[in-house]
Amino acid sequence: MSKLIWDRGRAGRRGFRVAKPQTPEVDLVAYLGNEHSQELLDLPEVSELDVVRHYTSLSHKNFSVDNNFYPLGSCTMKYNPKVNDAASQMSEFREVHPLAVDALQGSLEVMHITQEYLSKISGMDAVSLQPLAGAHGELTGLMIIQAYHRDRGSERDEVIVPDSAHGTNPASAAMCGFKVIEVKSKDGMVDIEELRQKVSDKTAALMITNPNTLGLFEKNICEIEKIVHDAGGLIYYDGANLNALMGIVRPGDMGVDVMHFNLHKTFSTPHGGGGPGSGPVGVKKHLEPYLPRPVVVKGEDGFKLDFDRPKSIGKVASFYGNFGVVLRAFVYMTVLGKCGLRKASELAVLNANYLKALLEDVLDVPYSEGTMHEFVATSKDTDLTALEIAKSLLDYGYHAPTVYFPLIVHEALMIEPTETESPETLEEFAETLKEILKNPERSKSAPHLMPIKRADEVKAARHPVLTRSQIAE
Ligand SMILES: *Cc1c(COP(=O)(O)O)cnc(C)c1O
């Protein structure tokens, strides 16, 4: 068996290399003195160049917005300007110790301004940047709602969730200990009559997404707000679709009590493959005492972390959340400014409507009136399933749209082009889709050009292979 050697001589502080056991160099295990690594790793004997080629070729198999069009509905895969990344890599931010509050003044100021920007954009009164993703923001927001009701001596234990909601909504409510009560959609919107029947003195909150996951603006939002508030419940707003509204409408003006933002979606951080994210929570005045602590505040002699919040639900993340993502969002908002953000939303809506119109002849969009930043088509009247269309698109260099979600549309293809795509890209994409639909036979067995063809998805979900030893089996 070959031995992994820490080669200080040649590769300086950086390199590991694999060498024969008799090589008179420092033994990695002895060098690191790690009792858990007594077993030497059984690694293949390969050169650095081979390792570089292996990982570089794997990295080229990644798909990103920087390669190609990525119309993954609900995820807002817009272009992430490189200036955001550059700022997040500045040593002034990256290399300060998170406990050295004096040295952190710049970072705290960025957080404070970001909180203010988000408050202004959303119409909420206070914001915490701690939650690490949208779903984490949901959990945080629901914990705030729970704390609020408990504080008032009320044991409300039901959360109402529309059937068009993202799966994280009912999951977060259940995780927080609430009973999930589903309310059906009617014509793609929350069914008001059913909502009236579902609210009661048990209702802690309604979770609502607006525009909803069909890309439609819940036009009865004011009535919905009144029904829930009259019953003593609060409104939780899932802000994942804020990309349709920036500078146009504010959740805070729709009667929302608490909401989350998905900084990685709306405010541009690369987030394929599940991370990293940031899901700040915004609240109205009456919920401010319950925000996670510490809160960044501006004092007379600089910015401070305020831990003195007796009603706070506590910490929900280590230190200050995903600061790198917050920093990217800060740069993004600063560069675009008030008018730029509004324009981004207007273009996102325009692009979705343009693409929908281009596909009108070939794909039906069941709930089509009032499309905002995304739309949900169905393939049920074509020769292909949504999955077959999605797999075929991969061969043409496109990322697939979201499929089979929301659940209320059969054979759903959820398409969100975002504002950063040109009309030409959308036209090419529409042509490709038409081509695919014209040649259904080839698509039945697609993808043909991907490293992995059709995976057994049920088996992958039921029996995931997560360790090296499972691969050997
Ligand atoms: C993405 C999304 C979420 C969850 O956000 P994460 O940041 O992925 O945890 C919730 N609701 C909707 C509508 C979403 O699109």
Tab-separated table of C-alpha atoms and ligand atoms in Angstrom:
chain	number	residue	atom	x	y	z
A	1	MET	CA	0.000	0.000	0.000
A	2	SER	CA	1.321	3.402	-0.813
A	3	LYS	CA	1.624	5.995	1.860
A	4	LEU	CA	0.357	9.539	1.842
A	5	ILE	CA	3.274	11.846	2.470
A	6	TRP	CA	3.276	15.461	3.497
A	7	ASP	CA	5.921	16.722	1.148
A	8	ARG	CA	7.281	19.885	2.639
A	9	GLY	CA	10.434	19.910	0.587
A	10	ARG	CA	9.061	20.254	-2.873
A	11	ALA	CA	5.523	21.506	-2.658
A	12	GLY	CA	6.098	23.984	0.109
A	13	ARG	CA	3.224	24.292	2.537
A	14	ARG	CA	0.660	23.214	0.005
A	15	GLY	CA	1.230	19.839	-1.408
A	16	PHE	CA	0.270	16.337	-0.535
A	17	ARG	CA	1.752	13.655	-2.670
A	18	VAL	CA	1.615	9.934	-2.667
A	19	ALA	CA	4.909	8.118	-2.329
A	20	LYS	CA	6.382	4.761	-1.457
A	21	PRO	CA	6.580	4.044	2.279
A	22	GLN	CA	10.377	4.013	2.324
A	23	THR	CA	10.627	7.632	1.102
A	24	PRO	CA	12.509	9.410	3.885
A	25	GLU	CA	10.029	12.236	4.257
A	26	VAL	CA	7.607	13.251	6.961
A	27	ASP	CA	4.793	10.790	7.522
A	28	LEU	CA	1.505	12.712	7.321
A	29	VAL	CA	-0.081	10.813	10.180
A	30	ALA	CA	2.910	11.317	12.429
A	31	TYR	CA	3.164	14.911	11.301
A	32	LEU	CA	-0.440	15.770	12.033
A	33	GLY	CA	-0.512	13.492	15.067
A	34	ASN	CA	-4.150	12.633	14.488
A	35	GLU	CA	-5.173	9.572	16.426
A	36	HIS	CA	-8.160	9.061	14.164
A	37	SER	CA	-6.048	8.715	11.044
A	38	GLN	CA	-3.910	5.785	12.126
A	39	GLU	CA	-5.073	3.900	9.044
A	40	LEU	CA	-3.180	5.213	6.058
A	41	LEU	CA	-5.389	6.178	3.167
A	42	ASP	CA	-5.474	3.738	0.324
A	43	LEU	CA	-5.208	6.319	-2.417
A	44	PRO	CA	-4.223	5.671	-6.031
A	45	GLU	CA	-0.679	6.574	-7.000
A	46	VAL	CA	-1.155	9.452	-9.446
A	47	SER	CA	0.671	12.607	-10.393
A	48	GLU	CA	-0.463	16.087	-9.482
A	49	LEU	CA	-1.215	16.753	-13.145
A	50	ASP	CA	-3.541	13.760	-13.309
A	51	VAL	CA	-5.331	14.961	-10.179
A	52	VAL	CA	-5.683	18.458	-11.633
A	53	ARG	CA	-7.061	17.057	-14.898
A	54	HIS	CA	-9.499	14.835	-13.054
A	55	TYR	CA	-10.977	17.640	-10.967
A	56	THR	CA	-10.897	20.176	-13.778
A	57	SER	CA	-12.826	17.837	-16.028
A	58	LEU	CA	-15.340	17.196	-13.232
A	59	SER	CA	-15.721	20.951	-12.758
A	60	HIS	CA	-16.501	21.302	-16.469
A	61	LYS	CA	-19.409	18.949	-15.992
A	62	ASN	CA	-20.964	21.446	-13.603
A	63	PHE	CA	-23.788	23.498	-14.970
A	64	SER	CA	-24.028	27.147	-14.009
A	65	VAL	CA	-25.606	30.401	-15.101
A	66	ASP	CA	-22.145	31.352	-16.360
A	67	ASN	CA	-22.324	28.511	-18.903
A	68	ASN	CA	-25.859	28.556	-20.151
A	69	PHE	CA	-29.505	29.499	-19.700
A	70	TYR	CA	-30.896	28.188	-16.410
A	71	PRO	CA	-34.703	28.671	-16.324
A	72	LEU	CA	-35.236	26.747	-13.069
A	73	GLY	CA	-38.556	28.111	-11.849
A	74	SER	CA	-38.855	29.389	-8.289
A	75	CYS	CA	-35.056	29.420	-7.888
A	76	THR	CA	-34.362	32.767	-9.629
A	77	MET	CA	-31.125	31.721	-11.328
A	78	LYS	CA	-30.150	35.195	-12.492
A	79	TYR	CA	-26.646	36.199	-13.473
A	80	ASN	CA	-24.545	36.967	-10.409
A	81	PRO	CA	-22.267	39.920	-11.185
A	82	LYS	CA	-18.599	39.180	-10.500
A	83	VAL	CA	-18.172	42.432	-8.596
A	84	ASN	CA	-20.235	40.871	-5.779
A	85	ASP	CA	-17.777	38.006	-5.491
A	86	ALA	CA	-14.823	40.374	-5.632
A	87	ALA	CA	-16.194	42.323	-2.670
A	88	SER	CA	-16.861	39.166	-0.684
A	89	GLN	CA	-13.222	38.144	-1.154
A	90	MET	CA	-11.737	41.407	0.157
A	91	SER	CA	-9.343	40.646	2.984
A	92	GLU	CA	-10.761	43.581	4.976
A	93	PHE	CA	-13.951	41.569	5.355
A	94	ARG	CA	-12.636	38.044	5.133
A	95	GLU	CA	-9.789	38.155	7.585
A	96	VAL	CA	-11.229	39.916	10.614
A	97	HIS	CA	-11.937	37.828	13.662
A	98	PRO	CA	-15.686	37.563	14.200
A	99	LEU	CA	-15.359	38.380	17.902
A	100	ALA	CA	-13.200	41.482	17.427
A	101	VAL	CA	-16.104	43.927	17.403
A	102	ASP	CA	-13.835	46.979	17.138
A	103	ALA	CA	-12.198	45.625	14.008
A	104	LEU	CA	-15.603	44.597	12.669
A	105	GLN	CA	-17.001	48.115	12.363
A	106	GLY	CA	-16.964	47.972	8.543
A	107	SER	CA	-18.714	44.615	8.446
A	108	LEU	CA	-21.290	45.730	11.001
A	109	GLU	CA	-21.971	48.849	8.967
A	110	VAL	CA	-22.546	46.699	5.869
A	111	MET	CA	-24.989	44.579	7.869
A	112	HIS	CA	-26.748	47.634	9.245
A	113	ILE	CA	-27.150	49.212	5.811
A	114	THR	CA	-28.297	45.891	4.331
A	115	GLN	CA	-30.952	45.632	7.051
A	116	GLU	CA	-32.113	49.138	6.156
A	117	TYR	CA	-32.175	48.442	2.424
A	118	LEU	CA	-34.217	45.298	2.981
A	119	SER	CA	-36.605	47.135	5.285
A	120	LYS	CA	-37.134	49.831	2.660
A	121	ILE	CA	-37.635	47.379	-0.204
A	122	SER	CA	-40.107	45.276	1.787
A	123	GLY	CA	-41.890	47.836	3.929
A	124	MET	CA	-41.021	45.907	7.083
A	125	ASP	CA	-39.793	47.663	10.257
A	126	ALA	CA	-36.818	45.530	11.306
A	127	VAL	CA	-34.664	42.798	9.792
A	128	SER	CA	-32.402	40.034	11.129
A	129	LEU	CA	-29.716	38.729	8.796
A	130	GLN	CA	-29.069	35.520	10.722
A	131	PRO	CA	-31.095	32.783	8.962
A	132	LEU	CA	-29.016	30.799	6.483
A	133	ALA	CA	-31.610	30.099	3.766
A	134	GLY	CA	-35.227	30.687	2.835
A	135	ALA	CA	-36.403	27.582	4.674
A	136	HIS	CA	-34.406	28.631	7.723
A	137	GLY	CA	-36.043	32.052	7.522
A	138	GLU	CA	-39.445	30.339	7.494
A	139	LEU	CA	-38.580	28.395	10.629
A	140	THR	CA	-37.257	31.549	12.295
A	141	GLY	CA	-40.336	33.552	11.309
A	142	LEU	CA	-42.670	30.851	12.603
A	143	MET	CA	-40.748	30.694	15.888
A	144	ILE	CA	-41.258	34.450	16.176
A	145	ILE	CA	-44.984	34.002	15.535
A	146	GLN	CA	-45.121	31.249	18.156
A	147	ALA	CA	-43.290	33.415	20.706
A	148	TYR	CA	-45.658	36.305	19.997
A	149	HIS	CA	-48.803	34.234	20.578
A	150	ARG	CA	-47.378	32.570	23.696
A	151	ASP	CA	-46.450	35.950	25.081
A	152	ARG	CA	-50.092	36.936	24.803
A	153	GLY	CA	-51.178	33.766	26.560
A	154	SER	CA	-52.629	32.246	23.420
A	155	GLU	CA	-52.030	28.644	22.386
A	156	ARG	CA	-52.722	28.908	18.677
A	157	ASP	CA	-51.300	25.822	17.030
A	158	GLU	CA	-52.470	25.873	13.403
A	159	VAL	CA	-50.735	27.287	10.347
A	160	ILE	CA	-52.685	27.587	7.102
A	161	VAL	CA	-50.737	26.865	3.919
A	162	PRO	CA	-52.114	27.127	0.350
A	163	ASP	CA	-51.839	23.992	-1.819
A	164	SER	CA	-49.645	25.917	-4.274
A	165	ALA	CA	-46.988	26.604	-1.602
A	166	HIS	CA	-43.386	25.508	-1.806
A	167	GLY	CA	-42.797	22.291	0.149
A	168	THR	CA	-40.638	24.098	2.684
A	169	ASN	CA	-43.709	26.009	3.966
A	170	PRO	CA	-45.622	23.049	5.440
A	171	ALA	CA	-42.307	21.440	6.435
A	172	SER	CA	-41.213	24.511	8.425
A	173	ALA	CA	-44.617	24.797	10.094
A	174	ALA	CA	-44.568	21.112	11.080
A	175	MET	CA	-40.989	21.395	12.331
A	176	CYS	CA	-41.998	24.306	14.514
A	177	GLY	CA	-44.719	22.135	16.061
A	178	PHE	CA	-47.735	23.581	14.249
A	179	LYS	CA	-50.590	21.644	12.664
A	180	VAL	CA	-50.604	22.320	8.938
A	181	ILE	CA	-54.014	23.196	7.498
A	182	GLU	CA	-54.169	23.207	3.717
A	183	VAL	CA	-56.275	25.677	1.804
A	184	LYS	CA	-57.080	24.912	-1.834
A	185	SER	CA	-56.573	27.165	-4.814
A	186	LYS	CA	-59.347	28.393	-7.044
A	187	ASP	CA	-58.353	29.688	-10.486
A	188	GLY	CA	-54.741	29.568	-9.332
A	189	MET	CA	-55.295	31.775	-6.279
A	190	VAL	CA	-56.109	31.143	-2.627
A	191	ASP	CA	-59.782	30.153	-2.430
A	192	ILE	CA	-61.201	32.935	-0.271
A	193	GLU	CA	-64.339	31.051	0.734
A	194	GLU	CA	-62.345	28.049	1.857
A	195	LEU	CA	-59.942	30.299	3.742
A	196	ARG	CA	-62.875	31.802	5.633
A	197	GLN	CA	-63.879	28.323	6.750
A	198	LYS	CA	-60.379	27.316	7.778
A	199	VAL	CA	-59.478	30.277	10.004
A	200	SER	CA	-60.384	30.016	13.685
A	201	ASP	CA	-59.150	30.939	17.144
A	202	LYS	CA	-56.549	28.200	16.590
A	203	THR	CA	-54.993	29.984	13.603
A	204	ALA	CA	-51.484	31.169	14.423
A	205	ALA	CA	-50.671	32.259	10.882
A	206	LEU	CA	-51.251	31.970	7.170
A	207	MET	CA	-48.152	31.438	5.027
A	208	ILE	CA	-48.497	33.102	1.651
A	209	THR	CA	-46.262	33.517	-1.388
A	210	ASN	CA	-47.013	36.473	-3.625
A	211	PRO	CA	-46.704	36.255	-6.570
A	212	ASN	CA	-47.514	32.614	-5.846
A	213	THR	CA	-45.683	29.644	-7.309
A	214	LEU	CA	-47.811	29.842	-10.463
A	215	GLY	CA	-46.263	33.264	-11.019
A	216	LEU	CA	-49.602	34.995	-10.333
A	217	PHE	CA	-50.176	37.945	-8.066
A	218	GLU	CA	-52.694	37.037	-5.337
A	219	LYS	CA	-55.008	39.878	-6.219
A	220	ASN	CA	-57.213	39.299	-3.162
A	221	ILE	CA	-54.296	39.824	-0.815
A	222	CYS	CA	-56.008	42.649	1.081
A	223	GLU	CA	-59.090	40.531	1.709
A	224	ILE	CA	-56.931	37.550	2.695
A	225	GLU	CA	-55.037	39.747	5.131
A	226	LYS	CA	-58.275	40.943	6.700
A	227	ILE	CA	-59.720	37.440	7.097
A	228	VAL	CA	-56.615	36.169	8.877
A	229	HIS	CA	-56.072	39.241	11.050
A	230	ASP	CA	-59.736	39.375	12.064
A	231	ALA	CA	-59.357	35.809	13.310
A	232	GLY	CA	-56.317	36.874	15.379
A	233	GLY	CA	-53.751	35.155	13.132
A	234	LEU	CA	-50.628	36.657	11.579
A	235	ILE	CA	-49.481	36.741	7.953
A	236	TYR	CA	-46.193	35.053	7.047
A	237	TYR	CA	-44.893	36.052	3.631
A	238	ASP	CA	-42.593	33.720	1.725
A	239	GLY	CA	-40.361	36.238	-0.054
A	240	ALA	CA	-38.787	33.827	-2.548
A	241	ASN	CA	-40.598	35.584	-5.394
A	242	LEU	CA	-39.598	39.100	-4.470
A	243	ASN	CA	-37.808	39.323	-7.805
A	244	ALA	CA	-41.165	40.198	-9.339
A	245	LEU	CA	-41.927	43.086	-6.998
A	246	MET	CA	-38.844	45.110	-6.094
A	247	GLY	CA	-39.592	48.803	-6.154
A	248	ILE	CA	-43.169	48.146	-7.317
A	249	VAL	CA	-45.125	46.692	-4.385
A	250	ARG	CA	-44.051	46.068	-0.795
A	251	PRO	CA	-45.109	43.062	1.289
A	252	GLY	CA	-45.227	45.361	4.316
A	253	ASP	CA	-48.014	47.311	2.595
A	254	MET	CA	-49.968	44.111	1.983
A	255	GLY	CA	-50.428	43.618	5.727
A	256	VAL	CA	-47.608	41.105	6.128
A	257	ASP	CA	-46.380	40.662	9.732
A	258	VAL	CA	-43.248	38.606	9.092
A	259	MET	CA	-41.394	37.487	5.986
A	260	HIS	CA	-38.128	36.103	4.713
A	261	PHE	CA	-35.927	37.196	1.834
A	262	ASN	CA	-33.845	34.786	-0.233
A	263	LEU	CA	-30.729	36.892	-0.710
A	264	HIS	CA	-29.159	34.180	-2.874
A	265	LYS	CA	-32.127	34.319	-5.266
A	266	THR	CA	-33.332	37.897	-5.526
A	267	PHE	CA	-30.079	39.601	-4.609
A	268	SER	CA	-27.718	37.407	-6.604
A	269	THR	CA	-25.373	34.922	-5.011
A	270	PRO	CA	-24.439	31.776	-6.946
A	271	HIS	CA	-26.555	29.085	-5.288
A	272	GLY	CA	-26.720	25.973	-7.445
A	273	GLY	CA	-26.472	22.643	-5.648
A	274	GLY	CA	-28.004	23.848	-2.434
A	275	GLY	CA	-25.855	26.626	-1.111
A	276	PRO	CA	-24.683	28.916	0.261
A	277	GLY	CA	-27.732	30.967	1.070
A	278	SER	CA	-29.066	33.650	3.319
A	279	GLY	CA	-32.682	34.064	4.403
A	280	PRO	CA	-33.037	37.274	6.436
A	281	VAL	CA	-36.294	37.747	8.287
A	282	GLY	CA	-38.213	41.020	8.296
A	283	VAL	CA	-40.880	41.884	10.868
A	284	LYS	CA	-43.299	44.634	11.746
A	285	LYS	CA	-42.863	46.621	14.957
A	286	HIS	CA	-45.021	44.340	17.120
A	287	LEU	CA	-42.721	41.380	16.381
A	288	GLU	CA	-39.389	43.189	16.679
A	289	PRO	CA	-38.718	42.144	20.319
A	290	TYR	CA	-38.726	38.473	19.255
A	291	LEU	CA	-36.088	38.749	16.493
A	292	PRO	CA	-33.018	36.526	16.878
A	293	ARG	CA	-30.252	38.121	18.880
A	294	PRO	CA	-27.816	39.790	18.613
A	295	VAL	CA	-29.189	42.618	16.496
A	296	VAL	CA	-26.806	45.048	14.795
A	297	VAL	CA	-27.549	48.550	16.102
A	298	LYS	CA	-26.012	51.931	15.525
A	299	GLY	CA	-24.798	53.488	18.763
A	300	GLU	CA	-23.164	56.844	19.516
A	301	ASP	CA	-19.677	55.438	19.163
A	302	GLY	CA	-20.143	53.076	16.268
A	303	PHE	CA	-22.013	49.880	15.491
A	304	LYS	CA	-22.764	47.367	18.200
A	305	LEU	CA	-24.206	43.927	18.656
A	306	ASP	CA	-27.196	44.190	20.938
A	307	PHE	CA	-27.646	41.018	22.980
A	308	ASP	CA	-29.971	42.624	25.501
A	309	ARG	CA	-33.220	41.376	24.009
A	310	PRO	CA	-35.107	39.503	26.717
A	311	LYS	CA	-37.952	38.396	24.431
A	312	SER	CA	-35.697	37.231	21.589
A	313	ILE	CA	-36.178	33.686	20.304
A	314	GLY	CA	-32.375	33.405	20.672
A	315	LYS	CA	-29.686	32.711	18.145
A	316	VAL	CA	-30.537	30.801	14.991
A	317	ALA	CA	-27.059	30.753	13.424
A	318	SER	CA	-23.493	30.985	14.580
A	319	PHE	CA	-22.093	34.522	14.600
A	320	TYR	CA	-23.976	36.722	12.111
A	321	GLY	CA	-25.307	34.323	9.491
A	322	ASN	CA	-23.762	33.879	6.051
A	323	PHE	CA	-21.940	37.178	5.923
A	324	GLY	CA	-20.399	36.509	2.480
A	325	VAL	CA	-23.875	36.274	0.961
A	326	VAL	CA	-25.036	39.391	2.825
A	327	LEU	CA	-22.033	41.250	1.436
A	328	ARG	CA	-22.834	40.174	-2.113
A	329	ALA	CA	-26.436	41.321	-1.670
A	330	PHE	CA	-25.232	44.632	-0.261
A	331	VAL	CA	-23.023	45.245	-3.309
A	332	TYR	CA	-25.790	44.166	-5.672
A	333	MET	CA	-28.317	46.562	-4.124
A	334	THR	CA	-25.786	49.386	-3.929
A	335	VAL	CA	-24.780	49.019	-7.580
A	336	LEU	CA	-28.348	48.775	-8.891
A	337	GLY	CA	-29.880	51.382	-6.620
A	338	LYS	CA	-33.576	52.072	-6.257
A	339	CYS	CA	-34.270	52.495	-9.981
A	340	GLY	CA	-32.075	49.563	-10.971
A	341	LEU	CA	-33.866	47.182	-8.635
A	342	ARG	CA	-37.236	48.251	-9.947
A	343	LYS	CA	-36.005	47.813	-13.499
A	344	ALA	CA	-34.711	44.326	-12.658
A	345	SER	CA	-38.186	43.312	-11.518
A	346	GLU	CA	-39.875	44.923	-14.510
A	347	LEU	CA	-37.553	43.087	-16.898
A	348	ALA	CA	-38.030	39.802	-15.035
A	349	VAL	CA	-41.783	40.133	-15.578
A	350	LEU	CA	-41.350	41.211	-19.189
A	351	ASN	CA	-39.033	38.284	-19.965
A	352	ALA	CA	-41.396	35.723	-18.451
A	353	ASN	CA	-44.301	37.117	-20.456
A	354	TYR	CA	-42.240	37.230	-23.655
A	355	LEU	CA	-41.137	33.605	-23.296
A	356	LYS	CA	-44.674	32.517	-22.459
A	357	ALA	CA	-45.888	34.212	-25.634
A	358	LEU	CA	-43.145	32.562	-27.717
A	359	LEU	CA	-44.273	29.141	-26.489
A	360	GLU	CA	-47.992	29.812	-26.785
A	361	ASP	CA	-48.502	27.515	-29.818
A	362	VAL	CA	-46.786	24.500	-28.325
A	363	LEU	CA	-47.285	24.493	-24.555
A	364	ASP	CA	-50.442	25.202	-22.621
A	365	VAL	CA	-50.221	27.438	-19.541
A	366	PRO	CA	-53.302	26.574	-17.460
A	367	TYR	CA	-53.196	29.650	-15.207
A	368	SER	CA	-52.005	32.270	-17.596
A	369	GLU	CA	-53.689	35.497	-16.729
A	370	GLY	CA	-51.513	38.003	-14.927
A	371	THR	CA	-48.181	36.197	-15.292
A	372	MET	CA	-45.450	37.925	-13.322
A	373	HIS	CA	-41.825	36.697	-13.222
A	374	GLU	CA	-42.465	33.005	-14.020
A	375	PHE	CA	-45.106	30.736	-15.495
A	376	VAL	CA	-46.079	27.095	-15.185
A	377	ALA	CA	-46.727	25.276	-18.457
A	378	THR	CA	-48.078	21.750	-18.808
A	379	SER	CA	-46.944	19.109	-21.285
A	380	LYS	CA	-50.087	17.048	-20.861
A	381	ASP	CA	-51.400	17.862	-24.348
A	382	THR	CA	-48.084	16.997	-26.040
A	383	ASP	CA	-46.470	13.642	-26.898
A	384	LEU	CA	-43.931	14.054	-24.113
A	385	THR	CA	-43.982	14.105	-20.342
A	386	ALA	CA	-42.515	17.041	-18.441
A	387	LEU	CA	-39.619	14.808	-17.438
A	388	GLU	CA	-38.866	13.851	-21.044
A	389	ILE	CA	-38.829	17.493	-22.099
A	390	ALA	CA	-36.587	18.379	-19.164
A	391	LYS	CA	-34.133	15.582	-19.980
A	392	SER	CA	-34.052	16.545	-23.665
A	393	LEU	CA	-33.208	20.152	-22.876
A	394	LEU	CA	-30.015	18.976	-21.166
A	395	ASP	CA	-28.711	17.647	-24.485
A	396	TYR	CA	-29.147	21.101	-25.980
A	397	GLY	CA	-27.101	22.744	-23.225
A	398	TYR	CA	-29.989	24.122	-21.184
A	399	HIS	CA	-30.672	23.551	-17.544
A	400	ALA	CA	-34.101	21.972	-17.138
A	401	PRO	CA	-36.999	23.990	-15.769
A	402	THR	CA	-38.457	22.876	-12.432
A	403	VAL	CA	-40.790	19.948	-13.140
A	404	TYR	CA	-43.809	18.491	-11.319
A	405	PHE	CA	-44.125	21.560	-9.105
A	406	PRO	CA	-46.386	23.226	-8.114
A	407	LEU	CA	-48.481	20.125	-7.569
A	408	ILE	CA	-51.714	21.729	-8.751
A	409	VAL	CA	-50.584	21.617	-12.406
A	410	HIS	CA	-50.254	18.190	-14.086
A	411	GLU	CA	-46.996	17.556	-15.948
A	412	ALA	CA	-45.783	20.947	-14.765
A	413	LEU	CA	-42.843	22.801	-16.283
A	414	MET	CA	-42.105	25.850	-14.185
A	415	ILE	CA	-40.116	28.370	-16.182
A	416	GLU	CA	-38.428	31.471	-14.782
A	417	PRO	CA	-36.177	33.228	-17.279
A	418	THR	CA	-35.108	36.130	-14.982
A	419	GLU	CA	-34.257	39.650	-16.076
A	420	THR	CA	-30.649	38.946	-17.012
A	421	GLU	CA	-31.430	36.955	-20.186
A	422	SER	CA	-31.522	38.630	-23.581
A	423	PRO	CA	-34.518	38.332	-25.939
A	424	GLU	CA	-32.252	36.340	-28.312
A	425	THR	CA	-31.549	33.726	-25.639
A	426	LEU	CA	-35.262	33.372	-24.947
A	427	GLU	CA	-36.011	33.044	-28.669
A	428	GLU	CA	-33.373	30.324	-29.103
A	429	PHE	CA	-34.713	28.481	-26.085
A	430	ALA	CA	-38.261	28.612	-27.485
A	431	GLU	CA	-37.030	27.295	-30.853
A	432	THR	CA	-35.241	24.438	-29.114
A	433	LEU	CA	-38.354	23.499	-27.171
A	434	LYS	CA	-40.373	23.462	-30.385
A	435	GLU	CA	-37.754	21.259	-32.005
A	436	ILE	CA	-37.931	18.832	-29.094
A	437	LEU	CA	-41.706	18.675	-29.244
A	438	LYS	CA	-41.588	18.040	-33.017
A	439	ASN	CA	-39.329	14.986	-32.568
A	440	PRO	CA	-40.804	13.209	-29.579
A	441	GLU	CA	-39.249	9.796	-30.332
A	442	ARG	CA	-35.708	10.938	-29.718
A	443	SER	CA	-36.723	12.606	-26.470
A	444	LYS	CA	-38.209	9.466	-24.963
A	445	SER	CA	-34.716	8.188	-24.210
A	446	ALA	CA	-32.977	11.539	-23.615
A	447	PRO	CA	-30.498	12.648	-22.426
A	448	HIS	CA	-28.081	11.175	-24.959
A	449	LEU	CA	-25.095	13.419	-24.389
A	450	MET	CA	-24.882	13.645	-20.604
A	451	PRO	CA	-22.393	11.638	-18.522
A	452	ILE	CA	-25.335	10.081	-16.695
A	453	LYS	CA	-28.342	9.053	-18.759
A	454	ARG	CA	-31.642	8.165	-17.103
A	455	ALA	CA	-31.111	7.532	-13.421
A	456	ASP	CA	-33.483	5.314	-11.481
A	457	GLU	CA	-34.846	8.223	-9.478
A	458	VAL	CA	-36.987	6.189	-7.107
A	459	LYS	CA	-34.047	3.954	-6.246
A	460	ALA	CA	-31.765	6.968	-5.842
A	461	ALA	CA	-34.229	8.513	-3.393
A	462	ARG	CA	-34.901	5.302	-1.465
A	463	HIS	CA	-31.376	3.891	-1.411
A	464	PRO	CA	-29.000	6.824	-1.674
A	465	VAL	CA	-25.295	5.966	-1.942
A	466	LEU	CA	-23.620	8.326	0.454
A	467	THR	CA	-20.332	6.723	1.426
A	468	ARG	CA	-17.316	5.299	-0.367
A	469	SER	CA	-17.856	1.856	1.071
A	470	GLN	CA	-21.370	1.775	-0.428
A	471	ILE	CA	-19.864	2.410	-3.869
A	472	ALA	CA	-17.660	-0.638	-3.423
A	473	GLU	CA	-20.696	-2.771	-2.589
B	1	LIG	C1	-36.580	28.595	-2.868
B	1	LIG	C2	-37.895	28.708	-2.209
B	1	LIG	C3	-38.041	28.483	-0.829
B	1	LIG	C4	-36.935	27.958	0.037
B	1	LIG	O1	-35.807	28.740	0.030
B	1	LIG	P1	-34.340	28.128	0.247
B	1	LIG	O2	-33.470	29.311	0.281
B	1	LIG	O3	-34.092	27.204	-0.903
B	1	LIG	O4	-34.360	27.373	1.546
B	1	LIG	C5	-39.286	28.711	-0.267
B	1	LIG	N1	-40.327	29.097	-1.024
B	1	LIG	C6	-40.236	29.306	-2.350
B	1	LIG	C7	-41.432	29.767	-3.115
B	1	LIG	C8	-39.008	29.100	-2.998
B	1	LIG	O5	-38.908	29.301	-4.312
